[in-house]
Coordinates of C-alpha atoms in Angstrom, one line a residue:
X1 CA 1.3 -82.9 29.8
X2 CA 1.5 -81.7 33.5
X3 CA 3.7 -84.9 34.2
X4 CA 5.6 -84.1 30.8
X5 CA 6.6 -80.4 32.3
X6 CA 7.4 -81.5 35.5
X7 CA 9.9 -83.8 34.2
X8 CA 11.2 -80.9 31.8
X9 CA 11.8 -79.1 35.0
X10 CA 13.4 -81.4 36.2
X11 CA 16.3 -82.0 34.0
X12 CA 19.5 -79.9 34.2
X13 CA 21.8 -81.8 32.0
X14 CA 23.8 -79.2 30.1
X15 CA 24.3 -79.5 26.4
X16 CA 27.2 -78.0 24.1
X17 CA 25.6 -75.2 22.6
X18 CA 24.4 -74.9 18.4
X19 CA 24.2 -78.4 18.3
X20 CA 22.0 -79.6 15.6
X21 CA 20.1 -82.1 17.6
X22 CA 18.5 -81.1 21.3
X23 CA 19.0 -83.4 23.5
X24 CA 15.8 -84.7 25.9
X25 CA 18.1 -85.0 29.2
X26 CA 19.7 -81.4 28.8
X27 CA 17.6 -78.2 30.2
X28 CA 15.8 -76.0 27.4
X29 CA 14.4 -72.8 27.1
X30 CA 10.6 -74.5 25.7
X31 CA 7.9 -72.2 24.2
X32 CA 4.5 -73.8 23.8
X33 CA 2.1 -72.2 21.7
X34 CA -1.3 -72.9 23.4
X35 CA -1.7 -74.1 26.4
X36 CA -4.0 -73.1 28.8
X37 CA -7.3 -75.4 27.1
X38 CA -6.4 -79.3 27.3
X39 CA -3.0 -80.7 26.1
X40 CA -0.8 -78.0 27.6
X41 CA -0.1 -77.0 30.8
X42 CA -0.3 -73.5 31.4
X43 CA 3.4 -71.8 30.4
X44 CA 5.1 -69.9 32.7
X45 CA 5.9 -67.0 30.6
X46 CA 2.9 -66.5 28.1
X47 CA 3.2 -64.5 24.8
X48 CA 0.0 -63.3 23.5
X49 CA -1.2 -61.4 20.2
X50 CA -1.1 -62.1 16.5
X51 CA 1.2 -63.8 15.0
X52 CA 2.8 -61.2 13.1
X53 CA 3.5 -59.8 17.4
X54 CA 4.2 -63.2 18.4
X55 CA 7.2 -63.3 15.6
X56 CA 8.7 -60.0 16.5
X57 CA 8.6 -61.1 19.9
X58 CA 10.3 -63.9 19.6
X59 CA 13.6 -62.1 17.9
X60 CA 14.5 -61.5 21.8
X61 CA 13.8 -65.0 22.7
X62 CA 16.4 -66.8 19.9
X63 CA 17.1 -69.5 22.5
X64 CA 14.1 -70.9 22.6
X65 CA 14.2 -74.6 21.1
X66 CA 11.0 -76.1 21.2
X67 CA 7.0 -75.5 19.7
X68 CA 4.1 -77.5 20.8
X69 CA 1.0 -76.7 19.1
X70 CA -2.6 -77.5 20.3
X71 CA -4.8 -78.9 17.9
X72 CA -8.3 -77.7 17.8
X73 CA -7.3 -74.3 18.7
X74 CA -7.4 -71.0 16.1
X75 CA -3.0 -71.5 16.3
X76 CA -1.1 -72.8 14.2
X77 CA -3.5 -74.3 11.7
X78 CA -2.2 -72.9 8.5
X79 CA 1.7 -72.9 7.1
X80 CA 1.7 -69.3 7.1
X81 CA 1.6 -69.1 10.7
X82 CA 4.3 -70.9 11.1
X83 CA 6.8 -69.5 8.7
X84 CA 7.7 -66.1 11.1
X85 CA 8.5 -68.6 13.5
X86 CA 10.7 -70.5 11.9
X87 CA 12.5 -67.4 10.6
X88 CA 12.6 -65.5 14.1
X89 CA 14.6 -68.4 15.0
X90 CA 17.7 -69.7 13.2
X91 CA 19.0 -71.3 16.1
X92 CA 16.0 -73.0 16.5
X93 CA 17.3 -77.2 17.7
X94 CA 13.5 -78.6 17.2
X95 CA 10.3 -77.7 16.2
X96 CA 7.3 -80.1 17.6
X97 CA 4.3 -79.8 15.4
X98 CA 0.9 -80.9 16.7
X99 CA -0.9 -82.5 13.1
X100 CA -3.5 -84.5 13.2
X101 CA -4.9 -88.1 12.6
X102 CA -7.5 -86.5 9.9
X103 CA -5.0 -85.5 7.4
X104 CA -5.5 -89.1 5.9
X105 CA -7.7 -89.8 2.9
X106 CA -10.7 -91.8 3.5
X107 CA -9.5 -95.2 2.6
X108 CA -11.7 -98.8 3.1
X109 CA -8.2 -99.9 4.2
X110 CA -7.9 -99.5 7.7
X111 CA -5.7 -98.6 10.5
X112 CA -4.0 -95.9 9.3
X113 CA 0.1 -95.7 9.2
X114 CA 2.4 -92.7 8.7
X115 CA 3.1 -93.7 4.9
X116 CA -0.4 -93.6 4.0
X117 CA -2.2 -91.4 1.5
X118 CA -3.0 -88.0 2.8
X119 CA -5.9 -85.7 1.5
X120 CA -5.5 -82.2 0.2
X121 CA -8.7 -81.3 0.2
X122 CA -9.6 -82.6 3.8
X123 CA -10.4 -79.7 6.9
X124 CA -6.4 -80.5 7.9
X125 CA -4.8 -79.2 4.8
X126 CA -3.5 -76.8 7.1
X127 CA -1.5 -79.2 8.9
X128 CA -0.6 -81.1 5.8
X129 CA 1.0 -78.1 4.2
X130 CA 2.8 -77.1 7.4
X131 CA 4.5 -80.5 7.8
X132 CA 5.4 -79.8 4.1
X133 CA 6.8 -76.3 4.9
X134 CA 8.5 -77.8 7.7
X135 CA 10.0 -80.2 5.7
X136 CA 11.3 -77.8 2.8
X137 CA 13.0 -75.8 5.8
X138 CA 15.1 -78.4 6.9
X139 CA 14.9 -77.7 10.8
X140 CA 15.0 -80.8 13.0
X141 CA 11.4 -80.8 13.2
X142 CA 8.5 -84.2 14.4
X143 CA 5.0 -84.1 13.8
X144 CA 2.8 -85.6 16.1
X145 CA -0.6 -86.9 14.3
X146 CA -3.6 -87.7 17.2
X147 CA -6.9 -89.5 16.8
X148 CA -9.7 -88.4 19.0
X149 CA -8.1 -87.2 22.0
X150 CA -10.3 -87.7 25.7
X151 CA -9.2 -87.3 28.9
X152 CA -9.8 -85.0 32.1
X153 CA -10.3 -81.1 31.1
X154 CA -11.1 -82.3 27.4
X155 CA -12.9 -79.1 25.9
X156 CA -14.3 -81.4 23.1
X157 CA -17.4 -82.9 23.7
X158 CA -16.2 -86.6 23.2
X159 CA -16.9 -88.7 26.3
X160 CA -18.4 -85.8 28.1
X161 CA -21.2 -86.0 25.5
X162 CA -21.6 -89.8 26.5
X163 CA -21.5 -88.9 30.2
X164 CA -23.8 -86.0 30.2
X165 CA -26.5 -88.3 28.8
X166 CA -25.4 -92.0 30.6
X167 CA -25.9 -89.6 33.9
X168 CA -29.4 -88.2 33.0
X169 CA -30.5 -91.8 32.0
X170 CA -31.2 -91.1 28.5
X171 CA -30.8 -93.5 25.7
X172 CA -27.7 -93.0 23.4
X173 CA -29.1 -91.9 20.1
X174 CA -28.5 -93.9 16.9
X175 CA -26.0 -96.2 19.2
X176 CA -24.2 -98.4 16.5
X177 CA -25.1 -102.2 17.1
X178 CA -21.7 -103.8 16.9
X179 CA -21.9 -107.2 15.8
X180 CA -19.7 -107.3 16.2
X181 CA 3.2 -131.9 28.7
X182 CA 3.2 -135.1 27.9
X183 CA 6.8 -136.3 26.4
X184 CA 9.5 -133.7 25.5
X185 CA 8.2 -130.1 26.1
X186 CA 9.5 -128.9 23.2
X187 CA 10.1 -129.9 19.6
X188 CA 12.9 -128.3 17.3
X189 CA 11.9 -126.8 14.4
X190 CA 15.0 -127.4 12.4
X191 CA 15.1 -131.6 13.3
X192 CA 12.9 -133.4 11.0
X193 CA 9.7 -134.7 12.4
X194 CA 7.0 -137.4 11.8
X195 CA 3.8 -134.9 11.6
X196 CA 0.4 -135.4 11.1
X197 CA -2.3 -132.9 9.8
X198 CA -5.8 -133.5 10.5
X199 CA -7.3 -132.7 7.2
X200 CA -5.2 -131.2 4.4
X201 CA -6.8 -131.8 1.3
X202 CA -9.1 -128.6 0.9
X203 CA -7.4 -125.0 1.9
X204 CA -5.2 -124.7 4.4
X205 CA -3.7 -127.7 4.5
X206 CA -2.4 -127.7 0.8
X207 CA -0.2 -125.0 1.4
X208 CA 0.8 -126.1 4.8
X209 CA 1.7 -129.5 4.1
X210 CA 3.8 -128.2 1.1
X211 CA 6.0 -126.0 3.3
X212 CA 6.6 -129.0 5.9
X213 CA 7.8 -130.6 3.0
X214 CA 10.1 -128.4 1.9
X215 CA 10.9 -128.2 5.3
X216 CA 12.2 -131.8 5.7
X217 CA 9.3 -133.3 7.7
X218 CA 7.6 -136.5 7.0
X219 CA 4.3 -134.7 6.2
X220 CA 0.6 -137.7 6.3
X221 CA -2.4 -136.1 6.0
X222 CA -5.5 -137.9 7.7
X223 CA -8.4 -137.8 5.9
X224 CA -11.5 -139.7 4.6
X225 CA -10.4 -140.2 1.5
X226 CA -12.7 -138.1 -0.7
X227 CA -10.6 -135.8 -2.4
X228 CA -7.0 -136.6 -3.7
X229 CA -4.3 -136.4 -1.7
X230 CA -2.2 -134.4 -3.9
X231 CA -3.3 -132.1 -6.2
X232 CA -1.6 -129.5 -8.6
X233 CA -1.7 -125.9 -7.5
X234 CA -2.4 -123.1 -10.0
X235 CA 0.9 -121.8 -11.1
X236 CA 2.8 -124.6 -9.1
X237 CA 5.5 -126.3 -12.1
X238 CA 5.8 -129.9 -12.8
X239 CA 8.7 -130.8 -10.8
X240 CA 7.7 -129.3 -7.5
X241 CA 4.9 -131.0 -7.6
X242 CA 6.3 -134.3 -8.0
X243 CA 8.4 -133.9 -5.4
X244 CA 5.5 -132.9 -3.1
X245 CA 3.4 -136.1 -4.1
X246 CA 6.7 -138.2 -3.5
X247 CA 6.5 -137.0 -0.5
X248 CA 3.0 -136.8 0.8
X249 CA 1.9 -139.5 3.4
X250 CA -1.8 -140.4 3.4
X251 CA -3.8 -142.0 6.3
X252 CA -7.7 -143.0 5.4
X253 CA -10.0 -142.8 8.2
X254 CA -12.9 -141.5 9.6
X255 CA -11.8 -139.1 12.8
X256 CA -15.2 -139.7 14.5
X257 CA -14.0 -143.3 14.4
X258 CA -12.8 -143.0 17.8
X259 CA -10.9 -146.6 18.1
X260 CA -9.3 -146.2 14.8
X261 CA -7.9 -143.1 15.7
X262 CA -6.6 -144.5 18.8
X263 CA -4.9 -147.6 16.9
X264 CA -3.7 -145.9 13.9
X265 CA -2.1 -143.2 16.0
X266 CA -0.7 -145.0 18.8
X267 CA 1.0 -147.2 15.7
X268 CA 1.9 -144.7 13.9
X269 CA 3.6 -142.6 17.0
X270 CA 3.6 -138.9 15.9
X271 CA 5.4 -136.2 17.3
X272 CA 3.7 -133.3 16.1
X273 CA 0.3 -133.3 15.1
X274 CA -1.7 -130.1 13.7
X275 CA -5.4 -130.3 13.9
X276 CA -6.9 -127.5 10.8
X277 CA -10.6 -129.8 10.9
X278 CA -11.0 -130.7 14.5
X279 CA -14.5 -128.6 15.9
X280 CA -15.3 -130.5 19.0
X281 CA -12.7 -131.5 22.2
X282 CA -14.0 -135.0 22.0
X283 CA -12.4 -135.0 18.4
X284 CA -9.2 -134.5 19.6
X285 CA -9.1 -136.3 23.2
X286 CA -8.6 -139.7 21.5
X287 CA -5.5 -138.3 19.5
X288 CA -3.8 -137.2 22.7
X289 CA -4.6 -140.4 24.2
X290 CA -3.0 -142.2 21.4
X291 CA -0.2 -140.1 21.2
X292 CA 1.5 -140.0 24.9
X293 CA 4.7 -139.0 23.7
X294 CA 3.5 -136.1 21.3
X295 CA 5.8 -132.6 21.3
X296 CA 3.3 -130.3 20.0
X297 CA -0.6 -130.2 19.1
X298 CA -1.4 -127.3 16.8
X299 CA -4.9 -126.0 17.0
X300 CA -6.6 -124.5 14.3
X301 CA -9.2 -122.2 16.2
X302 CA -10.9 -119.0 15.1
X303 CA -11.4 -115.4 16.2
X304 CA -15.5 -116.1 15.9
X305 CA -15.0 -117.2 19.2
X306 CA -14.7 -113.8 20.6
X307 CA -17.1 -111.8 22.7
X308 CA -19.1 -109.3 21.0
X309 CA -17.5 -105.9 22.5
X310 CA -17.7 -102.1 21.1
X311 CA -14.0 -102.7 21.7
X312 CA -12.0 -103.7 18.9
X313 CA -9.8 -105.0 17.9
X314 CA -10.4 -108.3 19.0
X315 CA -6.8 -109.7 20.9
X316 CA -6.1 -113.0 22.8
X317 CA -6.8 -112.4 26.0
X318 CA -10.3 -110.7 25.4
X319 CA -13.3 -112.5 26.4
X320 CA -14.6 -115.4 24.8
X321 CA -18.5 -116.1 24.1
X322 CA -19.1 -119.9 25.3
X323 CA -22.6 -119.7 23.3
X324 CA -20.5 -119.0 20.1
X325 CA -20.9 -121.5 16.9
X326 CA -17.5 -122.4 17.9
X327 CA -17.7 -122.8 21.2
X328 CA -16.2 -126.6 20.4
X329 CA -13.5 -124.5 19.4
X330 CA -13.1 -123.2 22.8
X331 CA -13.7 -126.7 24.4
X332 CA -11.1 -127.7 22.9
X333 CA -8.1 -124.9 23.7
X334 CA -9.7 -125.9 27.5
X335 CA -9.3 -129.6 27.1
X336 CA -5.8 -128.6 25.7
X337 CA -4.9 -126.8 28.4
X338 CA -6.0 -129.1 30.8
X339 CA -4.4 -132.2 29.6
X340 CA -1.1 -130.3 30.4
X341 CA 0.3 -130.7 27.0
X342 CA 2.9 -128.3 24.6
X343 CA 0.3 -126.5 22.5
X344 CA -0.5 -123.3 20.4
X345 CA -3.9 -122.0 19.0
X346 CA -4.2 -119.9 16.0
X347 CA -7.5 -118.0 15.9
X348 CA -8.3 -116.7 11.9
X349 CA -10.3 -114.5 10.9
X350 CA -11.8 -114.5 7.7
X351 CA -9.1 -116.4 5.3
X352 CA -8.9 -115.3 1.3
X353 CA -6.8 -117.2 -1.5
X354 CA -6.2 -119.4 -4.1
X355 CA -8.8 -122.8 -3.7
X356 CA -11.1 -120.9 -0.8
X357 CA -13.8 -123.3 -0.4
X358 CA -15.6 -120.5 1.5
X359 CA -17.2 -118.0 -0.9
X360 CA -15.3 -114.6 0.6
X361 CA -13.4 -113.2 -2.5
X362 CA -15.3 -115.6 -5.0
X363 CA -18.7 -113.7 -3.8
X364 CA -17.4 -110.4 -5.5
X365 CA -15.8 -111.8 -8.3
X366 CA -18.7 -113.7 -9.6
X367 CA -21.1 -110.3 -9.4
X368 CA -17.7 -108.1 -10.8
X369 CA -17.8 -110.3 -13.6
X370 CA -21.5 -110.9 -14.7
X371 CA -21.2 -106.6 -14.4
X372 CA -24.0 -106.6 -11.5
X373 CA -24.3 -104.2 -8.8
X374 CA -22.5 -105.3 -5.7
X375 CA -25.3 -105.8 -2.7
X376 CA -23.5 -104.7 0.5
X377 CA -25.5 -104.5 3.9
X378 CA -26.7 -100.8 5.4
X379 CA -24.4 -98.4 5.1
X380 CA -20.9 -100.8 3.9
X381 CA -18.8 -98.8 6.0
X382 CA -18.8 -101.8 8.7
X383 CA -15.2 -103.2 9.3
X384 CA -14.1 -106.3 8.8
X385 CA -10.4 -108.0 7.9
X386 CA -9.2 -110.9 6.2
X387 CA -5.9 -112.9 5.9
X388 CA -4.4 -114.7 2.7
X389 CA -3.8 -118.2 3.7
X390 CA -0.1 -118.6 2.5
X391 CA 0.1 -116.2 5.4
X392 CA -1.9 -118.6 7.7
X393 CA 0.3 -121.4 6.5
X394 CA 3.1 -119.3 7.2
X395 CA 2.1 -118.6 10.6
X396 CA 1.3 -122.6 11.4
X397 CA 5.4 -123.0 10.4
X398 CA 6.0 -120.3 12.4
X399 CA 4.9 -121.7 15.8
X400 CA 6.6 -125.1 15.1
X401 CA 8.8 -125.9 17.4
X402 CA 8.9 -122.3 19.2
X403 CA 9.3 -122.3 22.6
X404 CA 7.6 -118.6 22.6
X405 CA 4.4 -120.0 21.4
X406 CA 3.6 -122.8 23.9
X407 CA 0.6 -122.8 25.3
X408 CA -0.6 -119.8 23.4
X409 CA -3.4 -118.5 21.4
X410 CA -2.0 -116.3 18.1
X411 CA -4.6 -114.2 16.8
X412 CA -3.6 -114.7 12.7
X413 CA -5.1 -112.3 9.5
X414 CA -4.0 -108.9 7.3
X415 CA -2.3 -106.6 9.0
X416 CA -4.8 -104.1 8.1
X417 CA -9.0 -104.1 8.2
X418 CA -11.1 -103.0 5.6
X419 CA -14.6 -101.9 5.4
X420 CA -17.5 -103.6 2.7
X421 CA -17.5 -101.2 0.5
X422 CA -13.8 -100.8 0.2
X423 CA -13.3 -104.9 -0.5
X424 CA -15.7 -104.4 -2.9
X425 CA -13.5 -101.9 -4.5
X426 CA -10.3 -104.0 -3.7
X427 CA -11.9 -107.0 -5.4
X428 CA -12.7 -104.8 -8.6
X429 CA -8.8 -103.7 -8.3
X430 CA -7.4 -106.9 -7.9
X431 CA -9.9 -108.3 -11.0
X432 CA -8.9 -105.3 -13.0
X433 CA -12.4 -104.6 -13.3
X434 CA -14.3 -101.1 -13.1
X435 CA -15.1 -99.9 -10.3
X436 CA -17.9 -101.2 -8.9
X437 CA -22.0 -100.1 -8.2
X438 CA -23.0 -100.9 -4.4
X439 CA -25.9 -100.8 -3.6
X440 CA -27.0 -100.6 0.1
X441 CA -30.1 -101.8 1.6
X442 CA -31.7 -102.8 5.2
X443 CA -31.9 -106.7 5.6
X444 CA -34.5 -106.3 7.8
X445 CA -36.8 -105.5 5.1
X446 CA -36.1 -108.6 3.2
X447 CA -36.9 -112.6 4.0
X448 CA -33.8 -114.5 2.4
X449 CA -35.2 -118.1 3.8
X450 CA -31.8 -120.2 4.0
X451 CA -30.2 -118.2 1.6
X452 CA -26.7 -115.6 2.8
X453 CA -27.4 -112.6 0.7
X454 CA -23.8 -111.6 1.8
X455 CA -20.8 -113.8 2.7
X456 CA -19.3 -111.8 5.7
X457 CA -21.5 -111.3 9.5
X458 CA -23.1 -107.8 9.6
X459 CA -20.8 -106.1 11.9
X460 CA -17.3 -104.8 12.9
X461 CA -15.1 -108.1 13.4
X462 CA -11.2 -107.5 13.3
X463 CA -8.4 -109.1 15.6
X464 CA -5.0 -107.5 16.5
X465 CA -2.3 -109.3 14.6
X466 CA 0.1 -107.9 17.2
X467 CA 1.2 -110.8 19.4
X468 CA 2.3 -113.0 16.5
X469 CA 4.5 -110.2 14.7
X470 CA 6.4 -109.3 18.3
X471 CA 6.2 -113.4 19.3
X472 CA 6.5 -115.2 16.4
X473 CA 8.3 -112.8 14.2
X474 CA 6.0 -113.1 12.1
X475 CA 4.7 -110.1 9.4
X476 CA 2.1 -111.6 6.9
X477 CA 3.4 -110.8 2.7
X478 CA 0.3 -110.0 1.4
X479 CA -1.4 -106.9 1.4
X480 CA -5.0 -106.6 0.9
X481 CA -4.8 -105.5 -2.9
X482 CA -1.9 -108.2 -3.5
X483 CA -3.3 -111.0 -2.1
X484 CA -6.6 -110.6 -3.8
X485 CA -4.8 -110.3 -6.7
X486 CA -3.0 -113.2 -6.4
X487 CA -6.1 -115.2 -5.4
X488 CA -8.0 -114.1 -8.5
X489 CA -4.8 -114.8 -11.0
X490 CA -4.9 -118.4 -9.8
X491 CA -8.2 -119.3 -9.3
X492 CA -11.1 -117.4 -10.1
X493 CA -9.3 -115.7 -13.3
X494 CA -8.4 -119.3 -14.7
X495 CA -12.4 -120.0 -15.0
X496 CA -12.4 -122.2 -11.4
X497 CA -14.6 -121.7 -8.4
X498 CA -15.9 -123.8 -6.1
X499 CA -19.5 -122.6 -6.5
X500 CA -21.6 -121.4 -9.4
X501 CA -22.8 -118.1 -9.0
X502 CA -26.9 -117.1 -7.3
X503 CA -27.7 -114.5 -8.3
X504 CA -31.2 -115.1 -6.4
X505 CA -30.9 -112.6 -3.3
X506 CA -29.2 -110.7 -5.3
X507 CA -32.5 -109.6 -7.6
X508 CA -34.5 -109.6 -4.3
X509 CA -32.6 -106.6 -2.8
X510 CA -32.8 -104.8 -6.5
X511 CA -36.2 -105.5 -7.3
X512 CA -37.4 -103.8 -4.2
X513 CA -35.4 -101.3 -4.8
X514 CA -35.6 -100.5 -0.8
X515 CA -32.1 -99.3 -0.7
X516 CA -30.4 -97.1 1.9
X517 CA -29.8 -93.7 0.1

């Protein structure tokens, strides 16, 4: 704020006067309300005494175009306090409104944005009603809504409380465990290609193959074998899905097969090859040996490869954990790099949606529909985020062919995070069932054996989405609510699942009835 007045000063640009905006560049006559605790700078000329004083003062000060008030402080709280303001000065060009990030109802939805839902009842409704007010007067006003605020001078105890005690050597109480080129550099993505998918017949792979054949490319999937090659999606008509199967190339093999991989490939002579199985570099080094004129290799990483960090959200250039379950993962976007080659890593999180072979949504369906409790580790309010996989097939379309995403790493999910308890709740939505009973408990007082008592890790784990909107362009369709719903409508509604439901760990945690109150 010291730097903000300074620059203030600084301007002398003149302005026409009564015009309806203020201009930043011109000089103003600026009255901050506050100022002498944290965010303000001391003013120059200070007005003190109630507010009903402060208006009547003000009647001699009708030039005065601008209001900055401190949060945390006894002004400017209420919308009453405002309102002798805002008729002391008619003139008035812009009223700045300090609000605040706690005006937001608790939601298991997380971040919050501007267009959220805001709580009446909540400590701030204050605030709330005096950006109403504000609103209703129709003066060019802007609300300003913080977080937790920190920095030097800060009179709330936020990191001060941390340093006071890291200083003394003391333990921090109840600390939160977070668990948290060879050939043409570039391919176009509007000329058809010859491309390959590594896998294709599970999750991912259906949807993405189906948009590179809509596309135009000559889509093969390699794969063992095992399942069919093309399949019917729910809701997918007739016709489209005789096109697709038209369409679809298959190539049988093992990709552990190391010299039939290198035969079949160098044969076959790809130019773009996206890899949604590989989990070990020495999986892929024979396809990049076959394929020396290949244009683009598309990884299919994951955000479990992160660090463990109390700072979240996870983005691509934090640090990696090389003793991670998918540290072949990692091996891999290293061999990439090294081989000098036109790549692009995409790093899910959790992925939801139609056909998930992973039981995420299906987990809370099965227990929403037998009309069981849901059992959600400790206290549920642990964040996590997931992504619908039409968006993650999206995404993989997205970096085909895009110069901006060469040799990159694209973290890919739902724009926003959500705790336990809340997908609970946004599973019961999307089902159209009642809302749901949780029931918390400590694992620690339980032995599951072999069996996962809840399908998600037991800590905060979210990744910024950021890079790939501003790179890539690309903004995912789904919602949290809407994709769930669209994944229970074509799959779990319709009576499939991939696995019958357990129940098992389920009565273990109930039965003991050790559950966090």
């Amino acid at each position: 704020i010291v730097l903000l007045l300074k620059r203030l000063c600084k301007r002398k640009v003149n302005q026409p006067k009564g015009a309806l905006y203020v201009s930043a560049s011109s000089e103003k006559k600026i009255l901050i309300v506050g100022g002498t605790r944290f965010i303000q700078a001391p003013c120059q000329r200070g007005t003190s005494g109630s507010f009903h004083d402060l208006a009547n003062c003000l009647l001699s000060y009708k030039n005065f175009v601008s209001f900055s008030h401190c949060p945390m402080v006894d002004f400017f709280r209420e919308a009453e306090e405002v309102e002798p303001i805002i008729d002391a000065l008619p003139e008035l060009e812009q009223y700045i409104y300090c609000s605040s990030a706690g005006v937001y109802l608790k939601s298991g939805t997380l971040p919050h944005y501007e267009v959220d839902a805001v709580d009446p009842k909540s400590r701030h409704k204050g605030k709330l009603e005096t950006e109403s007010f504000l609103q209703s007067k129709g003066v060019n006003w802007t609300s300003i809504s913080p977080v937790y605020t920190y920095g030097p001078l800060n009179y709330n105890p936020v990191e001060e409380w941390f340093f006071h005690r890291l200083k003394a050597g003391r333990p921090i109480p109840y600390k939160r465990k977070v668990q948290q080129p060879k050939g043409a550099l570039y391919v176009s993505a509007s000329s058809e290609k010859k491309i390959l998918i590594m896998g294709g017949t599970r999750f991912i792979g259906i949807f993405l193959s189906r948009l590179l054949v809509k596309e135009g490319h000559q889509v093969t999937l390699f794969t063992r074998g095992k399942s069919p090659i093309a399949k019917q999606l729910p809701g997918e008509s007739d016709q489209d899905f005789a096109v697709f199967s038209s369409k679809i190339l298959h190539l049988k093999g093992d990709r552990k097969d190391y010299d039939f991989v290198k035969s079949r490939l160098s044969a076959e002579g790809f130019d773009v090859v996206y890899d949604i199985n590989g989990r070990e570099a020495e999986e892929v080094e024979p396809i990049l040996d076959a394929l020396p004129k290949l244009e683009q290799y598309i990884y299919c990483s994951s955000a479990g490869v992160y660090l463990k960090s109390d700072v979240l959200p996870h983005c691509e250039v934090d640090a990696v954990d090389p003793k991670s379950r998918h540290k072949g993962k990692l091996e891999t976007e290293s061999l990439l790099q090294s081989k000098g080659v036109n790549w692009t890593s995409i790093r899910p999180v959790y992925i939801y949606g139609p056909l998930n072979y992973n039981p995420v949504e299906e987990w809370f369906f099965h227990r929403l529909k037998a009309g069981r409790p849901i059992p959600v580790p400790n206290s549920g309010i642990q964040i996590s985020q997931l992504g619908h996989v039409k968006d993650l097939a999206t995404a993989f379309l997205a970096v085909l062919g895009n110069e901006k995403a060469s040799r990159e790493i694209f973290n890919i999910s739902g724009e926003k995070y959500v705790t336990f308890d809340g997908l609970a709740r946004a599973c019961a939505k999307a089902g159209g069932f009642p809302e749901p009973e949780i029931v918390h408990y400590n694992p620690k007082e339980f032995d599951f054996g072999k069996k996962k008592a809840f399908p998600f890790r037991d800590q905060h784990f979210f990744a910024s989405v950021e890079k790939a909107k501003h790179v890539l362009g690309w903004k995912p369709e789904f919602d949290l609510v809407e994709g769930l719903t669209d994944s229970y409508n074509l799959d779990f509604g319709r009576g499939t699942f991939r696995k019958e439901a357990d129940f098992t760990t389920d009565d273990m945690i109930l039965s003991k009835k050790l559950v966090l109150q």
